[in-house]
């Protein structure tokens, strides 16, 4: 009779152990991957819902819609920006004069701009303005320049790049004398103080800086630049690092950058030029005149790195690494979704064409004959750029 309580105690412990284990795993998962969070690596491989894949927008160039290009340094943004003003088939092409950096991109028959970018409106919101600056500045600037009759739709777009390549490219650019020191970094109505954002160098620029010195500066804005420029900095107290602990700040910045990127009308990847072109064309129903060119021989590609140095760069850009992994996965899913939808559209079009040909033959009294050349003259060839882009 005395053994029963002992057996009950043992069985109770056996039951309690797996329960506690499940609770531990659940709590741990919620800490790493909180509800609504976008930064969980376990979630990144999942298929995105259709609303996140279908990015086609009803862009009305003749109305009040505006494309806003968020240009992150060393992501191929200059090349893409030139495509926007010089390489799109438009009813009224942008007016680009020789010797001038800016082009005039007006709506057909109107003295109004449909594009907000470096090569159309200049740096109107500050040099390389980020998401925080643009979303607060662009509506105000557009209101000052043009009288608003209807509600404007702002379609934000950007380019991203592999973080290590982008970081090395920025280092090489700074090494040659670039500074971007006139950038405003405006957040909640002001620029950061020198204490909030200390300079990495003394003098006019950082020319000739070694890679080791470039990586040593804790306040170097090259570190995790893509996450910082795509997140809502007001969520973390802007550049005031004392507003919260580093871990909490990093989590909020990454989650915000992922959310903003996902909800943009479009983003492209430097490493996938033709797919970037294809998705932009499908998103905005605009066509480029010439195909994009993939250039793999860059200054960054020619830098030889030891494994230790590469790991160091990845550590300094660990938020950008996570963002790019997420962005690349979503980008390729969007590409596949768009291609599959295009194939369905082509099949439906061909089915409708065959039905139209049969009806025409029946009216002509030759229902069993093969389609004549004149019957097929109207059929447009679709096996051109779109059929090749998957291989590119």
Coordinates of C-alpha atoms in Angstrom, one line a residue:
X1 CA 0.0 0.0 0.0
X2 CA 2.9 2.3 0.6
X3 CA 4.3 1.9 -2.9
X4 CA 1.4 3.5 -4.6
X5 CA 2.3 7.1 -3.7
X6 CA 5.8 6.4 -4.9
X7 CA 4.6 5.1 -8.2
X8 CA 2.2 8.1 -8.6
X9 CA 5.1 10.5 -7.9
X10 CA 7.3 8.9 -10.5
X11 CA 4.6 8.9 -13.2
X12 CA 3.8 12.5 -12.3
X13 CA 7.4 13.4 -12.9
X14 CA 7.5 11.5 -16.2
X15 CA 4.4 13.5 -17.4
X16 CA 5.8 16.8 -16.1
X17 CA 9.1 16.5 -18.0
X18 CA 7.7 16.6 -21.6
X19 CA 5.2 19.3 -20.6
X20 CA 8.0 21.5 -19.3
X21 CA 10.0 20.8 -22.4
X22 CA 7.2 21.9 -24.7
X23 CA 6.7 25.0 -22.6
X24 CA 10.4 25.8 -22.8
X25 CA 10.5 25.4 -26.6
X26 CA 7.3 27.4 -27.0
X27 CA 8.5 30.3 -24.9
X28 CA 11.9 30.2 -26.6
X29 CA 10.4 30.3 -30.0
X30 CA 8.2 33.2 -29.1
X31 CA 11.2 35.1 -27.9
X32 CA 13.2 34.4 -31.0
X33 CA 10.2 34.7 -33.4
X34 CA 7.6 37.0 -31.7
X35 CA 4.1 37.1 -33.1
X36 CA 4.0 39.3 -36.2
X37 CA 7.8 39.4 -36.4
X38 CA 9.4 39.1 -39.8
X39 CA 12.9 38.3 -38.7
X40 CA 12.5 34.6 -37.8
X41 CA 14.8 32.4 -39.9
X42 CA 12.4 29.5 -39.5
X43 CA 9.8 31.5 -41.3
X44 CA 11.9 32.9 -44.1
X45 CA 11.8 29.7 -46.1
X46 CA 8.0 29.5 -46.1
X47 CA 6.0 30.4 -49.2
X48 CA 4.7 33.9 -49.0
X49 CA 0.9 34.5 -49.3
X50 CA -0.4 35.5 -52.7
X51 CA -1.0 39.1 -51.6
X52 CA 2.7 39.5 -51.0
X53 CA 3.6 37.9 -54.4
X54 CA 1.2 39.8 -56.6
X55 CA 2.7 43.3 -56.9
X56 CA 1.0 44.6 -60.0
X57 CA -0.3 48.1 -59.5
X58 CA -2.6 50.3 -61.4
X59 CA 0.0 53.0 -62.0
X60 CA -1.7 56.0 -63.7
X61 CA 0.9 58.1 -65.3
X62 CA -1.7 60.5 -66.7
X63 CA -3.3 61.0 -63.3
X64 CA -1.6 61.7 -59.9
X65 CA 0.5 58.7 -59.3
X66 CA 4.2 59.1 -58.5
X67 CA 7.0 56.5 -58.4
X68 CA 9.5 57.3 -55.6
X69 CA 12.9 55.8 -55.9
X70 CA 14.8 55.2 -52.6
X71 CA 18.4 55.1 -53.7
X72 CA 20.7 53.1 -51.3
X73 CA 24.4 53.7 -51.9
X74 CA 26.3 51.1 -53.9
X75 CA 23.3 48.9 -54.8
X76 CA 23.4 49.7 -58.6
X77 CA 20.9 52.5 -58.0
X78 CA 22.6 55.0 -60.3
X79 CA 22.3 52.5 -63.2
X80 CA 18.7 51.7 -62.4
X81 CA 17.9 55.4 -62.0
X82 CA 19.2 56.1 -65.5
X83 CA 17.0 53.2 -66.8
X84 CA 14.0 55.0 -65.3
X85 CA 14.6 58.3 -67.1
X86 CA 16.3 57.1 -70.4
X87 CA 15.2 53.5 -71.1
X88 CA 11.3 53.3 -70.7
X89 CA 8.9 53.4 -73.6
X90 CA 6.7 56.4 -72.8
X91 CA 4.1 58.4 -74.6
X92 CA 6.0 61.4 -73.5
X93 CA 9.7 60.4 -72.9
X94 CA 11.8 62.1 -70.3
X95 CA 13.6 65.1 -71.6
X96 CA 17.3 64.4 -71.0
X97 CA 19.7 67.1 -72.2
X98 CA 23.4 66.4 -72.9
X99 CA 25.6 67.6 -70.0
X100 CA 22.8 67.7 -67.5
X101 CA 22.3 65.0 -64.8
X102 CA 18.6 65.7 -64.3
X103 CA 15.9 64.9 -66.8
X104 CA 12.4 66.4 -67.0
X105 CA 9.9 63.6 -66.7
X106 CA 6.4 65.0 -67.2
X107 CA 3.1 63.3 -67.5
X108 CA 1.7 63.4 -71.1
X109 CA 0.3 66.9 -71.8
X110 CA 1.0 68.1 -68.2
X111 CA 3.7 70.1 -66.4
X112 CA 3.8 67.6 -63.6
X113 CA 6.4 64.9 -62.7
X114 CA 5.5 61.2 -62.4
X115 CA 8.9 60.2 -61.0
X116 CA 10.6 61.3 -57.8
X117 CA 14.3 60.3 -58.1
X118 CA 17.8 61.7 -58.2
X119 CA 17.7 62.0 -62.0
X120 CA 14.3 63.7 -62.2
X121 CA 13.8 65.8 -59.1
X122 CA 17.3 65.8 -57.7
X123 CA 18.1 65.2 -54.1
X124 CA 14.9 67.1 -53.0
X125 CA 14.7 65.3 -49.7
X126 CA 18.4 65.3 -49.0
X127 CA 21.4 63.3 -50.3
X128 CA 20.4 59.6 -50.4
X129 CA 17.3 60.1 -48.3
X130 CA 16.2 57.0 -46.5
X131 CA 12.7 55.6 -45.9
X132 CA 12.2 57.7 -42.8
X133 CA 13.1 60.9 -44.7
X134 CA 11.3 60.2 -47.9
X135 CA 7.9 59.2 -46.4
X136 CA 7.9 62.4 -44.4
X137 CA 9.3 64.7 -47.1
X138 CA 8.0 63.6 -50.5
X139 CA 4.3 64.5 -50.0
X140 CA 5.4 67.9 -48.7
X141 CA 7.8 68.5 -51.6
X142 CA 5.2 67.4 -54.2
X143 CA 2.6 69.6 -52.7
X144 CA 4.9 72.7 -52.9
X145 CA 5.8 71.9 -56.5
X146 CA 2.4 71.0 -57.9
X147 CA -1.1 71.9 -56.9
X148 CA -2.8 68.7 -55.8
X149 CA -6.3 68.1 -57.1
X150 CA -6.7 64.5 -56.2
X151 CA -5.1 62.2 -53.6
X152 CA -1.7 61.1 -54.9
X153 CA -0.6 57.5 -54.8
X154 CA 3.2 57.2 -54.0
X155 CA 4.7 53.9 -55.2
X156 CA 8.1 53.4 -53.4
X157 CA 10.8 51.3 -55.1
X158 CA 14.4 50.5 -54.3
X159 CA 17.4 48.3 -55.2
X160 CA 19.2 45.9 -52.8
X161 CA 22.6 44.2 -53.1
X162 CA 24.5 41.3 -51.4
X163 CA 25.7 42.9 -48.2
X164 CA 29.3 41.9 -48.4
X165 CA 29.6 43.1 -52.0
X166 CA 27.8 46.3 -51.2
X167 CA 30.0 47.0 -48.1
X168 CA 33.2 46.4 -50.1
X169 CA 31.9 48.7 -52.9
X170 CA 31.2 51.4 -50.4
X171 CA 34.7 51.0 -48.8
X172 CA 36.3 51.4 -52.3
X173 CA 34.2 54.4 -53.0
X174 CA 35.1 56.1 -49.7
X175 CA 38.7 55.2 -50.3
X176 CA 38.6 57.2 -53.5
X177 CA 37.2 60.3 -51.6
X178 CA 33.4 59.9 -51.4
X179 CA 31.9 61.1 -48.1
X180 CA 28.1 61.8 -48.5
X181 CA 28.7 64.2 -45.6
X182 CA 26.0 66.5 -46.8
X183 CA 23.3 63.9 -46.2
X184 CA 20.8 65.2 -43.7
X185 CA 19.7 61.9 -41.9
X186 CA 16.6 63.8 -40.8
X187 CA 14.4 61.9 -38.3
X188 CA 11.6 63.4 -36.2
X189 CA 12.3 66.8 -37.6
X190 CA 16.1 67.0 -36.9
X191 CA 19.5 65.7 -37.9
X192 CA 21.6 63.7 -35.5
X193 CA 24.1 65.5 -33.2
X194 CA 27.8 64.7 -33.4
X195 CA 27.5 62.8 -30.2
X196 CA 24.7 60.6 -31.7
X197 CA 26.6 60.1 -34.9
X198 CA 30.3 60.6 -34.5
X199 CA 32.5 61.1 -37.6
X200 CA 34.8 58.2 -38.6
X201 CA 37.6 60.5 -39.8
X202 CA 39.1 63.9 -39.4
X203 CA 39.6 66.3 -42.3
X204 CA 37.8 66.6 -45.6
X205 CA 37.4 62.9 -46.4
X206 CA 38.6 59.4 -45.6
X207 CA 40.7 58.9 -48.8
X208 CA 43.0 55.9 -48.7
X209 CA 41.3 54.3 -45.7
X210 CA 42.3 50.7 -45.3
X211 CA 39.6 48.0 -45.0
X212 CA 40.7 47.2 -41.5
X213 CA 40.3 50.9 -40.4
X214 CA 37.0 51.1 -42.3
X215 CA 35.6 48.1 -40.3
X216 CA 36.9 49.5 -37.0
X217 CA 34.7 52.6 -36.8
X218 CA 31.6 51.8 -34.7
X219 CA 29.6 54.7 -36.1
X220 CA 30.3 53.8 -39.8
X221 CA 27.0 54.2 -41.6
X222 CA 28.2 51.5 -44.1
X223 CA 27.4 48.9 -41.4
X224 CA 23.9 47.5 -41.9
X225 CA 23.1 50.5 -44.2
X226 CA 20.3 48.7 -46.1
X227 CA 18.4 47.9 -42.9
X228 CA 18.8 51.4 -41.6
X229 CA 17.7 53.1 -44.8
X230 CA 14.6 50.9 -45.2
X231 CA 13.4 51.0 -41.6
X232 CA 11.3 53.5 -39.7
X233 CA 14.0 55.1 -37.5
X234 CA 11.5 56.9 -35.3
X235 CA 10.6 53.5 -33.8
X236 CA 14.0 53.3 -32.2
X237 CA 14.5 56.9 -31.2
X238 CA 16.3 57.8 -34.4
X239 CA 20.1 58.0 -33.9
X240 CA 19.9 58.1 -30.1
X241 CA 21.4 54.8 -29.2
X242 CA 20.6 55.2 -25.5
X243 CA 16.8 55.1 -26.0
X244 CA 16.8 51.2 -25.8
X245 CA 19.2 48.3 -25.5
X246 CA 21.0 47.1 -28.6
X247 CA 19.3 43.8 -29.0
X248 CA 15.8 45.4 -28.9
X249 CA 16.9 48.1 -31.3
X250 CA 18.3 45.6 -33.8
X251 CA 15.1 43.5 -33.7
X252 CA 12.9 46.5 -34.3
X253 CA 15.0 47.9 -37.1
X254 CA 15.1 44.5 -39.0
X255 CA 11.4 43.9 -38.5
X256 CA 10.6 47.4 -39.8
X257 CA 12.9 47.1 -42.8
X258 CA 11.4 43.7 -43.8
X259 CA 7.9 45.0 -43.5
X260 CA 8.6 48.2 -45.4
X261 CA 10.4 46.3 -48.1
X262 CA 7.6 43.7 -48.5
X263 CA 5.0 46.5 -48.8
X264 CA 6.9 48.6 -51.4
X265 CA 5.4 48.5 -54.8
X266 CA 8.7 47.0 -56.2
X267 CA 12.3 46.3 -55.3
X268 CA 15.0 44.7 -57.4
X269 CA 18.3 42.9 -56.7
X270 CA 21.6 44.0 -58.2
X271 CA 22.6 40.4 -58.7
X272 CA 19.5 39.7 -60.9
X273 CA 19.3 42.4 -63.5
X274 CA 17.0 40.7 -66.0
X275 CA 14.6 39.4 -63.4
X276 CA 14.6 42.9 -61.9
X277 CA 13.7 44.3 -65.3
X278 CA 11.0 41.7 -65.8
X279 CA 9.3 42.3 -62.4
X280 CA 9.4 46.0 -62.8
X281 CA 7.7 45.8 -66.2
X282 CA 5.1 43.4 -64.9
X283 CA 4.5 45.5 -61.8
X284 CA 4.0 48.9 -63.5
X285 CA 3.0 47.7 -67.0
X286 CA 5.8 49.8 -68.4
X287 CA 8.4 48.5 -70.9
X288 CA 12.1 49.2 -71.2
X289 CA 13.6 49.8 -74.6
X290 CA 16.8 47.9 -74.1
X291 CA 17.5 44.9 -71.8
X292 CA 19.3 45.3 -68.6
X293 CA 23.0 44.1 -68.5
X294 CA 24.4 41.9 -65.7
X295 CA 27.9 43.2 -64.8
X296 CA 29.7 40.8 -62.5
X297 CA 33.2 42.3 -62.8
X298 CA 33.0 45.1 -60.2
X299 CA 35.5 46.6 -57.8
X300 CA 34.0 44.7 -55.0
X301 CA 34.3 41.4 -56.9
X302 CA 38.0 42.0 -57.4
X303 CA 38.8 42.3 -53.7
X304 CA 40.4 39.2 -52.3
X305 CA 39.2 38.4 -48.8
X306 CA 40.4 36.0 -46.2
X307 CA 37.7 34.0 -44.4
X308 CA 38.3 35.9 -41.2
X309 CA 37.8 39.3 -42.9
X310 CA 34.6 38.1 -44.7
X311 CA 33.2 36.9 -41.4
X312 CA 34.1 40.2 -39.8
X313 CA 32.2 42.1 -42.6
X314 CA 29.2 39.7 -42.2
X315 CA 29.2 40.3 -38.4
X316 CA 29.2 44.1 -39.0
X317 CA 26.3 43.7 -41.4
X318 CA 24.4 40.9 -39.7
X319 CA 21.1 42.7 -40.0
X320 CA 21.7 43.3 -43.7
X321 CA 22.6 39.7 -44.2
X322 CA 19.2 38.6 -42.7
X323 CA 17.4 41.3 -44.7
X324 CA 19.0 40.3 -48.0
X325 CA 18.3 36.6 -47.4
X326 CA 14.6 37.5 -46.8
X327 CA 14.5 39.8 -49.8
X328 CA 16.1 37.3 -52.2
X329 CA 13.7 34.6 -51.2
X330 CA 10.7 36.8 -51.6
X331 CA 12.1 38.3 -54.9
X332 CA 12.5 34.8 -56.4
X333 CA 9.0 33.8 -55.2
X334 CA 7.6 36.9 -56.9
X335 CA 9.4 36.1 -60.1
X336 CA 8.1 32.5 -60.2
X337 CA 4.6 33.7 -59.3
X338 CA 4.6 36.3 -62.1
X339 CA 6.0 33.8 -64.7
X340 CA 3.4 31.2 -63.8
X341 CA 0.6 33.8 -64.1
X342 CA 2.0 35.0 -67.4
X343 CA 2.0 31.4 -68.7
X344 CA -1.6 31.1 -67.7
X345 CA -2.5 34.3 -69.4
X346 CA -0.7 33.1 -72.6
X347 CA -2.5 29.8 -72.6
X348 CA -5.9 31.5 -72.1
X349 CA -5.0 34.0 -74.9
X350 CA -4.1 31.1 -77.3
X351 CA -7.3 29.2 -76.4
X352 CA -9.3 32.3 -77.1
X353 CA -7.4 32.8 -80.4
X354 CA -8.1 29.2 -81.5
X355 CA -11.8 29.7 -80.6
X356 CA -11.9 32.9 -82.7
X357 CA -10.3 31.1 -85.6
X358 CA -12.8 28.2 -85.5
X359 CA -15.7 30.7 -85.4
X360 CA -14.2 32.5 -88.4
X361 CA -13.9 29.2 -90.3
X362 CA -17.4 28.2 -89.5
X363 CA -18.7 31.6 -90.8
X364 CA -16.6 31.0 -94.0
X365 CA -18.1 27.5 -94.5
X366 CA -14.8 25.6 -93.9
X367 CA -15.1 24.2 -90.4
X368 CA -12.7 21.3 -90.9
X369 CA -9.9 23.1 -92.7
X370 CA -6.6 24.2 -91.2
X371 CA -6.3 27.9 -90.2
X372 CA -5.1 30.0 -93.2
X373 CA -2.2 32.4 -92.9
X374 CA -4.6 35.3 -92.9
X375 CA -6.4 33.7 -89.9
X376 CA -3.2 33.7 -87.9
X377 CA -1.9 37.1 -88.9
X378 CA -3.3 38.7 -85.9
X379 CA -1.7 36.3 -83.4
X380 CA 1.2 38.1 -81.6
X381 CA 4.4 36.3 -80.9
X382 CA 5.0 35.9 -77.2
X383 CA 8.2 33.8 -77.2
X384 CA 10.7 36.6 -77.0
X385 CA 12.0 38.5 -74.0
X386 CA 9.6 36.9 -71.5
X387 CA 10.5 33.3 -72.5
X388 CA 14.2 34.0 -72.1
X389 CA 14.2 35.9 -68.8
X390 CA 14.1 32.7 -66.7
X391 CA 17.4 31.6 -68.2
X392 CA 18.9 35.1 -67.5

